[in-house]
C-alpha positions as MATLAB code, in Angstrom:
seq = 'SCGRVADMMLLIGFAYCGQRTFLLVAAFIMALGQVFAAVEYAHQGRALEEQTRRFFASLGQARIFIDARESWRQQRVTDSFARQKFVDAIGESASLAIFAVFVILYLDLSYHPWLILSVLRSVIGLACGIVVWLDFSFNQQLADEPLAP';
ca = [
      94.900  103.001   82.738;
      98.607  103.386   82.105;
      99.341  103.129   85.823;
      97.646   99.759   86.222;
      99.436   98.419   83.137;
     102.787   99.605   84.535;
     102.002   98.009   87.897;
     101.017   94.707   86.273;
     104.141   94.733   84.122;
     106.186   95.347   87.262;
     104.623   92.289   88.919;
     105.050   90.193   85.766;
     108.677   91.320   85.532;
     109.385   90.254   89.113;
     107.715   86.891   88.489;
     109.553   86.353   85.183;
     112.916   87.137   86.777;
     112.257   84.866   89.727;
     112.215   87.711   92.251;
     109.447   86.200   94.357;
     110.191   88.288   97.442;
     109.949   91.539   95.495;
     106.849   90.224   93.737;
     105.145   89.483   97.040;
     106.111   92.822   98.593;
     104.862   94.787   95.566;
     101.620   92.800   95.400;
     101.135   93.299   99.155;
     101.629   97.071   98.822;
      99.099   97.208   95.980;
      96.565   95.062   97.836;
      97.022   96.969  101.094;
      96.508  100.276   99.279;
      93.297   98.979   97.704;
      91.943   97.626  100.989;
      92.783  100.876  102.795;
      90.971  102.888  100.101;
      87.984  100.518  100.279;
      87.737  100.828  104.058;
      87.976  104.617  103.818;
      85.204  104.677  101.195;
      83.023  102.309  103.244;
      83.202  104.651  106.248;
      81.367  107.283  104.218;
      78.245  105.099  104.195;
      75.562  105.454  106.822;
      74.042  101.961  107.167;
      75.938   98.669  107.259;
      74.459   97.626  103.900;
      75.654  100.840  102.253;
      79.087  100.488  103.860;
      79.390   96.930  102.536;
      78.311   98.013   99.047;
      80.822  100.876   99.080;
      83.628   98.573  100.270;
      83.125   96.095   97.440;
      82.562   98.842   94.862;
      85.924  100.312   95.802;
      87.668   96.937   95.656;
      86.129   96.382   92.225;
      87.591   99.701   91.019;
      84.102  101.187   90.562;
      84.674  104.001   93.049;
      86.644  106.149   90.631;
      83.788  105.987   88.113;
      81.109  106.634   90.739;
      83.003  109.594   92.190;
      83.923  110.967   88.758;
      80.276  110.787   87.632;
      79.128  112.564   90.786;
      81.797  115.256   90.346;
      80.762  115.683   86.708;
      77.109  115.940   87.721;
      77.857  118.601   90.353;
      80.342  120.393   88.054;
      82.939  120.462   90.824;
      85.343  118.144   92.608;
      83.370  116.352   95.306;
      84.705  115.544   98.747;
      84.669  111.809   98.013;
      86.556  112.207   94.716;
      89.236  114.395   96.312;
      89.677  111.971   99.208;
      89.855  109.014   96.847;
      92.645  110.638   94.838;
      94.532  111.551   98.017;
      94.161  108.107   99.625;
      95.303  106.410   96.410;
      98.271  108.753   96.196;
      99.418  108.214   99.752;
      98.356  104.592  100.212;
      99.580  103.129   96.969;
     101.570  105.496   94.754;
     103.972  106.767   97.401;
     104.746  103.356   98.865;
     105.169  101.756   95.422;
     107.513  104.547   94.334;
     109.673  104.085   97.421;
     109.724  100.312   96.932;
     110.543  100.551   93.205;
     113.422  102.960   93.898;
     114.732  100.502   96.514;
     114.589   97.667   93.961;
     116.287   99.801   91.300;
     119.138  100.625   93.673;
     119.372   97.157   95.267;
     119.460   95.239   91.970;
     121.227   97.988   89.978;
     118.383   98.073   87.437;
     118.472  101.730   86.446;
     117.956  100.627   82.837;
     114.783   98.586   83.486;
     111.945  100.363   81.605;
     109.031   98.935   83.632;
     110.607   99.873   86.946;
     111.322  103.380   85.694;
     107.780  103.686   84.292;
     106.356  102.402   87.572;
     108.316  104.996   89.584;
     107.301  107.732   87.162;
     103.646  106.689   87.338;
     103.766  106.527   91.121;
     105.337  109.968   91.461;
     102.858  111.499   89.008;
      99.975  109.738   90.800;
     101.235  111.027   94.137;
     101.538  114.574   92.823;
      98.082  114.504   91.209;
      96.456  113.116   94.340;
      98.029  115.766   96.533;
      97.140  118.563   94.084;
      93.486  117.473   93.907;
      93.254  117.284   97.702;
      94.976  120.641   98.250;
      92.795  122.339   95.633;
      89.653  120.863   97.168;
      90.723  121.799  100.708;
      91.622  125.345   99.678;
      88.309  125.865   97.861;
      86.416  124.392  100.814;
      88.183  126.774  103.180;
      87.337  129.733  100.975;
      83.696  128.672  100.869;
      83.519  128.159  104.648;
      85.275  131.396  105.656;
      84.005  134.500  103.886;
      86.620  137.106  103.147;
      86.504  140.245  105.273;
      86.257  143.549  103.352;
];
């Protein structure tokens, strides 16, 4: 996806420019976001074997496809898909956006296209994740609480 390409170009840019500290911080944020999402997905499993399978499926980026297929099959946004979008938004997109803005201001790189694209992707990812979660939560509330006449 465009977001992963922008993130990889951000890491490559830091490495190319010799900014090893920024490279390590950005890579740590990305890895931490992925591990957090994998742990959250694993907790949805019942048995230890299923939890382990879910953890590694999430780390291997298969979760989005599994959840999207299940949502498509049910013709609605599933709980797991909505949570995955929200966790990705908060765990990775928000923290990467904050970090990229810090780097832009610290190094005075307001002209750097990959940093700008990374911030834009992170903000859009954050907004989409929050919108999906809010829409799901609102629809769930409406389904759980019938309207009084």
